[in-house]
Tab-separated table of C-alpha atoms in Angstrom:
chain	number	residue	atom	x	y	z
A	103	MET	CA	58.120	-34.916	-27.086
A	104	ASN	CA	56.012	-33.188	-24.421
A	105	GLN	CA	58.297	-34.450	-21.678
A	106	ARG	CA	61.299	-32.942	-23.460
A	107	LYS	CA	59.505	-29.598	-23.779
A	108	ASP	CA	58.540	-29.672	-20.105
A	109	THR	CA	62.110	-30.485	-19.074
A	110	TYR	CA	63.429	-27.669	-21.238
A	111	ARG	CA	60.950	-25.157	-19.824
A	112	ALA	CA	61.718	-26.264	-16.268
A	113	ALA	CA	65.439	-25.772	-16.916
A	114	LEU	CA	64.775	-22.251	-18.178
A	115	GLN	CA	62.770	-21.413	-15.067
A	116	ARG	CA	65.429	-22.779	-12.714
A	117	VAL	CA	67.646	-20.161	-11.093
A	118	PRO	CA	71.211	-21.345	-10.413
A	119	ASP	CA	72.265	-21.005	-6.779
A	120	ALA	CA	75.959	-20.801	-7.608
A	121	VAL	CA	75.672	-17.492	-9.448
A	122	VAL	CA	75.899	-14.901	-6.718
A	123	PRO	CA	77.063	-11.456	-7.774
A	124	GLY	CA	80.010	-10.258	-5.768
A	125	PRO	CA	80.293	-6.834	-4.236
A	126	ALA	CA	80.919	-4.082	-6.733
A	127	ARG	CA	82.754	-0.818	-6.239
A	128	VAL	CA	80.717	2.072	-7.537
A	129	THR	CA	82.387	5.256	-8.716
A	130	ARG	CA	80.309	8.267	-9.692
A	131	LEU	CA	81.379	11.262	-11.720
A	132	HIS	CA	79.041	14.235	-11.698
A	133	THR	CA	79.783	17.350	-13.630
A	134	ARG	CA	77.526	20.028	-14.968
A	135	TYR	CA	76.978	18.256	-18.284
A	136	VAL	CA	77.898	14.640	-17.655
A	137	ARG	CA	76.846	12.053	-15.103
A	138	VAL	CA	78.682	8.747	-15.251
A	139	THR	CA	78.377	5.768	-12.946
A	140	ILE	CA	81.028	3.078	-13.186
A	141	GLU	CA	80.667	-0.252	-11.399
A	142	LEU	CA	83.858	-2.208	-10.931
A	143	ASP	CA	83.571	-5.923	-10.258
A	144	THR	CA	85.853	-6.754	-7.348
A	145	GLY	CA	86.228	-10.329	-8.580
A	146	LEU	CA	87.606	-9.257	-11.959
A	147	PRO	CA	91.323	-9.474	-11.053
A	148	ARG	CA	90.802	-13.022	-9.756
A	149	ASP	CA	88.935	-14.008	-12.928
A	150	LEU	CA	91.655	-12.507	-15.131
A	151	VAL	CA	94.364	-14.392	-13.277
A	152	GLN	CA	92.482	-17.674	-13.638
A	153	TRP	CA	91.872	-17.011	-17.326
A	154	ALA	CA	95.435	-15.965	-18.154
A	155	ARG	CA	97.390	-18.360	-15.921
A	156	SER	CA	97.610	-21.239	-18.395
A	157	PRO	CA	98.568	-19.261	-21.542
A	158	VAL	CA	101.137	-17.192	-19.650
A	159	SER	CA	102.746	-20.268	-18.131
A	160	ARG	CA	102.941	-21.868	-21.581
A	161	VAL	CA	104.667	-18.793	-23.002
A	162	MET	CA	107.094	-18.742	-20.078
A	163	ARG	CA	107.970	-22.421	-20.568
A	164	ALA	CA	108.410	-21.933	-24.329
A	165	GLY	CA	110.617	-18.898	-23.741
A	166	ALA	CA	112.720	-20.766	-21.185
A	167	ALA	CA	113.098	-23.701	-23.583
A	168	ALA	CA	114.094	-21.370	-26.427
A	169	LEU	CA	116.654	-19.515	-24.322
A	170	ARG	CA	118.167	-22.584	-22.662
A	171	PRO	CA	120.215	-23.777	-25.677
A	172	ALA	CA	121.320	-20.218	-26.453
A	173	SER	CA	122.582	-19.628	-22.913
A	174	SER	CA	124.406	-22.974	-22.680
A	175	ALA	CA	126.357	-22.443	-25.912
A	176	PRO	CA	129.997	-21.269	-25.391
């Protein structure tokens, strides 16, 4: 039991090397009453493409399959 606790605590203390924050674009808006700082992650478009690639390709294939019989009919 103690070994399991020690392993768990060691895993919590470990810092992953693979997680390196990418460069961020910082945009600041200063007015008389409002100060806003917006950080844009430059890797976001790449992450969105990787996340959406599979569902979008499935929809495209389903749409092509649905339209194929309709377009081949006389």
